[in-house]
Backbone as a chain_set.jsonl record, in Angstrom:
{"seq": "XXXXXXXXXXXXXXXXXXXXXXXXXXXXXXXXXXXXXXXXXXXXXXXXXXXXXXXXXXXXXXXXXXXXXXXXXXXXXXXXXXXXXXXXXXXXXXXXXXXXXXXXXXXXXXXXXXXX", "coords": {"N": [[17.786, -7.424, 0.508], [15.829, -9.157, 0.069], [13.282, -8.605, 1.542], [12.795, -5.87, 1.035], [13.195, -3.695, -1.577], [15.804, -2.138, -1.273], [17.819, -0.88, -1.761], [16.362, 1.397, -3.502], [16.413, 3.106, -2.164], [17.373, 6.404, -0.31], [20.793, 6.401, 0.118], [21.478, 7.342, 2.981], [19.734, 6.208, 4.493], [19.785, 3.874, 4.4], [21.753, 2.173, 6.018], [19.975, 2.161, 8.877], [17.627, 1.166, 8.103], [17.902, -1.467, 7.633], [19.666, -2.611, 9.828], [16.694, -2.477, 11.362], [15.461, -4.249, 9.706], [16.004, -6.223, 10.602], [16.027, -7.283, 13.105], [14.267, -9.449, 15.721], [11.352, -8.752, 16.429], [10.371, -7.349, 14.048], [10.067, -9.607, 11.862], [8.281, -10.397, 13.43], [6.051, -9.218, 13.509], [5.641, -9.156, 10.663], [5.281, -11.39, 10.14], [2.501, -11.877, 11.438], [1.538, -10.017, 9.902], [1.081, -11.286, 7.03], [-0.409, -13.8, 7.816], [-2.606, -13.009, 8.689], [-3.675, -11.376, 6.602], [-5.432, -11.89, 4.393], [-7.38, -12.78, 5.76], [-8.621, -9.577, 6.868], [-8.207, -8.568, 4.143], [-10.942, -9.853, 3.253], [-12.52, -9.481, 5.253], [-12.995, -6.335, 5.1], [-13.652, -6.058, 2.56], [-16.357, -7.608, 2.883], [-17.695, -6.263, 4.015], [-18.994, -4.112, 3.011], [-19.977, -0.883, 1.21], [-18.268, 2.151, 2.563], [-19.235, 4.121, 3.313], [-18.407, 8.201, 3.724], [-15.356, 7.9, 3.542], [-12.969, 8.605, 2.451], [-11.279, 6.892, -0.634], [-8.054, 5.725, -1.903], [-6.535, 3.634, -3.355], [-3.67, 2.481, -4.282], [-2.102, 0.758, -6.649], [0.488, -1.444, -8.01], [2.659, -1.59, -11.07], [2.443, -3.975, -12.073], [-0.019, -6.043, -10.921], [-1.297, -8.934, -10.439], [-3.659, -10.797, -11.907], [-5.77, -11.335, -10.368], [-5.715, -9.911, -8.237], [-5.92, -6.987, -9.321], [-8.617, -7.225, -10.016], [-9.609, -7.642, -6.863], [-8.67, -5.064, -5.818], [-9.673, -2.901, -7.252], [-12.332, -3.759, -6.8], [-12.505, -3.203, -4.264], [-12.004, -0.523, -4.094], [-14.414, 0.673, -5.657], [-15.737, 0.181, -3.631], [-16.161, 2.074, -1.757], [-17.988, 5.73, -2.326], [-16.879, 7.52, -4.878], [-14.28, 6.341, -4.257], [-10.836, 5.296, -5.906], [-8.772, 3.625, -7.827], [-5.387, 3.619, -8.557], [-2.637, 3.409, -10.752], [0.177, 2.559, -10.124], [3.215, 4.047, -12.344], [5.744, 3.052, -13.068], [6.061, 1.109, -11.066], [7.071, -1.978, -8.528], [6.151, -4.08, -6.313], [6.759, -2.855, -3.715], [5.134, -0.022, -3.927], [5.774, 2.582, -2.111], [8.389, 2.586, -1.826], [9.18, 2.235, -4.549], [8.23, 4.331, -5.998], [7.633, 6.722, -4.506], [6.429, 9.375, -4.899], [4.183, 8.758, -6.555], [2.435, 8.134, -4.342], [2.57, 9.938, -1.918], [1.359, 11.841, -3.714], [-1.169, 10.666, -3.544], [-2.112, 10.823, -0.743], [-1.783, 13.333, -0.304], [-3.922, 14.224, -2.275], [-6.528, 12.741, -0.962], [-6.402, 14.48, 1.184], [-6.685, 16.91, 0.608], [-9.423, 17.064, -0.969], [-11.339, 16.19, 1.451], [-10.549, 18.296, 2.916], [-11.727, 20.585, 1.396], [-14.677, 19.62, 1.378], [-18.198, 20.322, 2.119]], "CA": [[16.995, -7.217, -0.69], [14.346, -10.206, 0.067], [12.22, -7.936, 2.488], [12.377, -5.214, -0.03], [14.517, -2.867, -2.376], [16.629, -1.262, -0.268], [18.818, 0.221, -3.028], [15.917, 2.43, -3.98], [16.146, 4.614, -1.096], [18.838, 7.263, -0.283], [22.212, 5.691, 0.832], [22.398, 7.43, 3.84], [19.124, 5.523, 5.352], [19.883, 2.082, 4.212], [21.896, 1.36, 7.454], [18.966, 2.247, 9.358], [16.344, 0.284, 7.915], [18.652, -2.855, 7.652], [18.842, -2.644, 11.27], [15.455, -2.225, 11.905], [14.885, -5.722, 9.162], [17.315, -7.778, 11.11], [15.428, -7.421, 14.534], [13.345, -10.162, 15.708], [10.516, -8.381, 16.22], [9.991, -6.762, 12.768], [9.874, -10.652, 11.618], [7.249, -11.04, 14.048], [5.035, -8.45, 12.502], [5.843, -9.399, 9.115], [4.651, -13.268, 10.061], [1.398, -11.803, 11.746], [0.615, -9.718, 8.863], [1.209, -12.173, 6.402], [-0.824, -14.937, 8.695], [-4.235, -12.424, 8.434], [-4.18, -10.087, 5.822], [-6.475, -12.196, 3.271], [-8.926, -12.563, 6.405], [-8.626, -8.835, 7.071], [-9.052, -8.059, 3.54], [-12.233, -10.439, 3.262], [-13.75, -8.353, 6.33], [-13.22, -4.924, 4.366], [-14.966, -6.17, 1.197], [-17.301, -8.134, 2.937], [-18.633, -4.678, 5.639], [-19.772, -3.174, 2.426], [-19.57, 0.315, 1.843], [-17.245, 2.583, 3.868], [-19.738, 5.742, 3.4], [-17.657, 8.997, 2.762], [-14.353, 7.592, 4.008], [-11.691, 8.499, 0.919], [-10.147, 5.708, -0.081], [-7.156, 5.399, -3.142], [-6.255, 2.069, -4.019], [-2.416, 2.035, -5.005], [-1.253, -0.866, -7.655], [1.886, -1.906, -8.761], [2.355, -1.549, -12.504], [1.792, -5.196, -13.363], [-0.185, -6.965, -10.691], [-1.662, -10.373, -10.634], [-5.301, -10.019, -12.247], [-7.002, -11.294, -9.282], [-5.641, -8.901, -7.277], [-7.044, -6.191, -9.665], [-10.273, -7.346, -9.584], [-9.856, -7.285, -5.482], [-8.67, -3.511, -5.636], [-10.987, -2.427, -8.101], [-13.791, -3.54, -6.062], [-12.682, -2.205, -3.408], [-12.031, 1.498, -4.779], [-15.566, 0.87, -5.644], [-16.522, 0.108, -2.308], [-16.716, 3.607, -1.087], [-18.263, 6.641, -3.657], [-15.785, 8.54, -4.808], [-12.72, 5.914, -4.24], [-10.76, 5.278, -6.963], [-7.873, 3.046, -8.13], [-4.7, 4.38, -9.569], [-1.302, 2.48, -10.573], [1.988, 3.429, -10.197], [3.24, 3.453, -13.55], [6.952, 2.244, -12.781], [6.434, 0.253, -9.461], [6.61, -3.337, -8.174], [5.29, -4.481, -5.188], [6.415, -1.864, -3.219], [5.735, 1.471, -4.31], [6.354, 3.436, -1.527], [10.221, 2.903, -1.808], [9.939, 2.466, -5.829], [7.671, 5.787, -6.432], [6.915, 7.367, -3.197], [5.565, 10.41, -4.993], [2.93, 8.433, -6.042], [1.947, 7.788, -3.008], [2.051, 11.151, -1.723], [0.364, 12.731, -4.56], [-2.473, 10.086, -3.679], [-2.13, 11.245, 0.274], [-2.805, 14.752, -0.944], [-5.379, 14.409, -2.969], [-7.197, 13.019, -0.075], [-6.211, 15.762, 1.837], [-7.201, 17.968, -0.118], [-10.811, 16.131, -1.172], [-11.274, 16.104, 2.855], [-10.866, 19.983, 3.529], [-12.576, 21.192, 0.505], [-16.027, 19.591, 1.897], [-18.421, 21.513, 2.988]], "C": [[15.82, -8.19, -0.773], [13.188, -9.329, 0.641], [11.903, -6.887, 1.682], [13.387, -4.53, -0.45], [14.867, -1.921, -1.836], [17.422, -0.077, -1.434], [18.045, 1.089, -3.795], [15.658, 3.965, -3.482], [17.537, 5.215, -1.036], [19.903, 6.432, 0.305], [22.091, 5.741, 2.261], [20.715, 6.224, 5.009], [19.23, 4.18, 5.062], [20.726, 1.491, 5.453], [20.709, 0.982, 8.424], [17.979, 1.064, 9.365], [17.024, -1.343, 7.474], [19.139, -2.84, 8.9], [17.997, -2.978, 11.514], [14.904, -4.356, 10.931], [15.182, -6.7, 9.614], [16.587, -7.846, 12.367], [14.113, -8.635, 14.436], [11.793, -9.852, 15.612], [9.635, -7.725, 14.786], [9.873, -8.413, 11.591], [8.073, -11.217, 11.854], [5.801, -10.774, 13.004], [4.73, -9.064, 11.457], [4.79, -10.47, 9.384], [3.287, -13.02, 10.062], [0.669, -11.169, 10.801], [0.459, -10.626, 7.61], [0.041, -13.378, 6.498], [-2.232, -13.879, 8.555], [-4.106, -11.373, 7.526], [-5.207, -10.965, 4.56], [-7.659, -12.611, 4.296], [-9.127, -11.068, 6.434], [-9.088, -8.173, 5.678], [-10.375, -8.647, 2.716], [-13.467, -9.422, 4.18], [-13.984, -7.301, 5.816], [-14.324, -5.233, 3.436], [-15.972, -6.808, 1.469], [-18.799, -6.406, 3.842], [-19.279, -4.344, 4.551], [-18.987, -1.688, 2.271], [-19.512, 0.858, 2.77], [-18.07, 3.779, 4.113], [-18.603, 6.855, 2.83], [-15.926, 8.732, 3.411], [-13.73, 7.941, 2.269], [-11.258, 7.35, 1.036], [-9.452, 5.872, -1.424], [-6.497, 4.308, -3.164], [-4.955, 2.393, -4.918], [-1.532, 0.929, -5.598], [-0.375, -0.299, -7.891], [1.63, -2.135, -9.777], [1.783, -2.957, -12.863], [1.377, -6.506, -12.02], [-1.018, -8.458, -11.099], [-3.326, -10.016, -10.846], [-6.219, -10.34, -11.087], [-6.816, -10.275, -8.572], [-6.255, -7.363, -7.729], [-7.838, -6.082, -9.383], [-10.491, -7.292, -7.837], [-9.642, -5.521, -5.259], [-9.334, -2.775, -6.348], [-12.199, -2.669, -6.885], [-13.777, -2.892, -4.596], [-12.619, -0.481, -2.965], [-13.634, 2.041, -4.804], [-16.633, 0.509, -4.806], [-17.41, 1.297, -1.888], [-17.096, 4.895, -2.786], [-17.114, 7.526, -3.755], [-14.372, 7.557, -5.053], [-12.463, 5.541, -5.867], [-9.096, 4.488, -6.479], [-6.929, 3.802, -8.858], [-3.344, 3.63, -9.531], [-0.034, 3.302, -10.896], [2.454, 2.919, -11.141], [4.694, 2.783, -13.846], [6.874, 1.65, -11.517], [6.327, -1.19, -9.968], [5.861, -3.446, -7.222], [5.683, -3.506, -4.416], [6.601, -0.624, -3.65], [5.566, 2.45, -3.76], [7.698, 3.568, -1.786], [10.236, 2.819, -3.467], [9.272, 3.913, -6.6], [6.718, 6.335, -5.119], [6.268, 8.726, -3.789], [4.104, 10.056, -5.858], [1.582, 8.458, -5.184], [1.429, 9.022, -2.284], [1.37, 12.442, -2.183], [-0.583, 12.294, -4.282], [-3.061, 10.447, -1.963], [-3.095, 12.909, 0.081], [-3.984, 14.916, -1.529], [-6.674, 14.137, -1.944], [-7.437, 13.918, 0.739], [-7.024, 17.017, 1.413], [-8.954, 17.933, -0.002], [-11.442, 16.973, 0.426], [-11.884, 17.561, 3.321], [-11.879, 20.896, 2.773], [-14.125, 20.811, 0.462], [-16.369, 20.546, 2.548], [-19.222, 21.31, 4.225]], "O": [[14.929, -8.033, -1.608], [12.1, -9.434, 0.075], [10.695, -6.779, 1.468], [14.471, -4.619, 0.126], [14.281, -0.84, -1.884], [17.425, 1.133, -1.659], [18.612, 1.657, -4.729], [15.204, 5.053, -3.836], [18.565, 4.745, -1.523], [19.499, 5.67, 1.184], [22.384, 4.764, 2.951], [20.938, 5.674, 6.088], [18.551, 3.393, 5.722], [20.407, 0.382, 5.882], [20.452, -0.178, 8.745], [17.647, 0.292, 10.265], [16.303, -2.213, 6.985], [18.492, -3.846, 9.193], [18.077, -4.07, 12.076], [14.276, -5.286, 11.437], [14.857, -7.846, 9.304], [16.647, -9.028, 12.706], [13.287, -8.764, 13.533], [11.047, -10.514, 14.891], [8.41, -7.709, 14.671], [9.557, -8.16, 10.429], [7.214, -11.835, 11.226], [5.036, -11.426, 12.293], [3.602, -9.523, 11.274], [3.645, -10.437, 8.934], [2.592, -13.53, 9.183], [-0.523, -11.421, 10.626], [-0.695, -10.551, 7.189], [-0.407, -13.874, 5.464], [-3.097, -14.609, 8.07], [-4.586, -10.309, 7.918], [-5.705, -10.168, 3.764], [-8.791, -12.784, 3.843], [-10.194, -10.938, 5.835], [-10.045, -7.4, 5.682], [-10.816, -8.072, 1.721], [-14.574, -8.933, 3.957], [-15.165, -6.96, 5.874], [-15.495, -4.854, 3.456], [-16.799, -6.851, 0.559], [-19.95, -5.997, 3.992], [-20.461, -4.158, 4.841], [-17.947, -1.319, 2.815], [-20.182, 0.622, 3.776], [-17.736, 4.508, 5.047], [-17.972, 6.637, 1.795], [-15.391, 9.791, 3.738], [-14.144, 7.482, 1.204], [-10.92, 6.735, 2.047], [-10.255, 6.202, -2.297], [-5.401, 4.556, -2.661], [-5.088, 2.559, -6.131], [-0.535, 0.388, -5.121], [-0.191, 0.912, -8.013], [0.607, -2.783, -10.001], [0.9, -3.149, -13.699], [2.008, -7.558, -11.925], [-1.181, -8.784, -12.275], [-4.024, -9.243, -10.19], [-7.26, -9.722, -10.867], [-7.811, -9.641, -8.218], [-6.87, -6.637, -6.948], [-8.242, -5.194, -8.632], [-11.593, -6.879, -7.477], [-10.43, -4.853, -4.589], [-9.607, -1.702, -5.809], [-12.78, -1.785, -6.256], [-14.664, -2.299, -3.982], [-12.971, 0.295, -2.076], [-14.107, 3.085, -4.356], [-17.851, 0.478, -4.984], [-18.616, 1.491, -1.736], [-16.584, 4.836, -3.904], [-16.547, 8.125, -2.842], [-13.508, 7.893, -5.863], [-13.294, 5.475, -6.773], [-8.459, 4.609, -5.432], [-7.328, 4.591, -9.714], [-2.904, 3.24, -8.45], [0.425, 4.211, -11.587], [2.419, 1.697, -11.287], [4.8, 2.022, -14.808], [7.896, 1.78, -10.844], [5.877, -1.641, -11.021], [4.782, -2.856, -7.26], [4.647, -2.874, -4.211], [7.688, -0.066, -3.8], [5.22, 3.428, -4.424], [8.165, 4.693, -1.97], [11.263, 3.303, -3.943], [9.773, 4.433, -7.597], [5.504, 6.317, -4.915], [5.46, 9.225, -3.006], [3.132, 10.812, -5.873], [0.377, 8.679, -5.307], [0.239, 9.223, -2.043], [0.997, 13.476, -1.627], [-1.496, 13.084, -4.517], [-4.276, 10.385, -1.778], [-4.236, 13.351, 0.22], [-4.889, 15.697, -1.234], [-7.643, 14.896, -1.917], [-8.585, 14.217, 1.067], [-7.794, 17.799, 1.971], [-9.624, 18.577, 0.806], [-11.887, 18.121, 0.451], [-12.963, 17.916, 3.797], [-12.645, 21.711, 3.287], [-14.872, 21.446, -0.283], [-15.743, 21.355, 3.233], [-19.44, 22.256, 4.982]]}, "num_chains": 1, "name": "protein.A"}
């Protein structure tokens, strides 16, 4: 439950992915993303706009206001992107509202094909 909320997913995959958390390698990752993701997202907001790249910006109901103000501006990086919060999540809300997520997948999808 430190790595994330396991008990929000179906029973029968929680062996699985507690496996997969216990391996050294999935540590590794973790460390390396951890170790550059506030350079990585300096480089995004620094490039400028993305042009017509979709982008949706998924918050967690109650983050930390700086971090707003970082996903906000970057929604409003590209025309069109847009911010939207998951209105019961924490930090992760793929496993605490994955249809979120995939309503915000779709919509790109959608967006995408319906150009002309």
């Amino acid at each position: 439950e430190i790595v994330a909320p396991s008990a929000n997913l179906p029973a029968e995959l929680r062996p699985a992915l507690h496996r997969m958390w216990t391996q050294p390698k999935f540590f590794d990752a973790l460390g390396s993303q951890i170790e550059t993701i506030r350079t990585s997202a300096r480089e995004a907001l620094d490039a400028g706009p993305m042009g017509a790249i979709p982008l949706v910006v998924v918050s967690a109901t109650t983050p930390h206001p700086h971090h707003v103000d970082l996903q906000e501006r970057l929604a409003r990086s590209v025309p069109g992107g847009q911010r939207i919060v998951a209105p019961a999540s924490g930090h992760w809300v793929p496993l605490d509202q994955p249809d979120v997520v995939v309503n915000a997948i779709q919509d790109v999808v959608r967006q995408v094909r319906e150009r002309p």
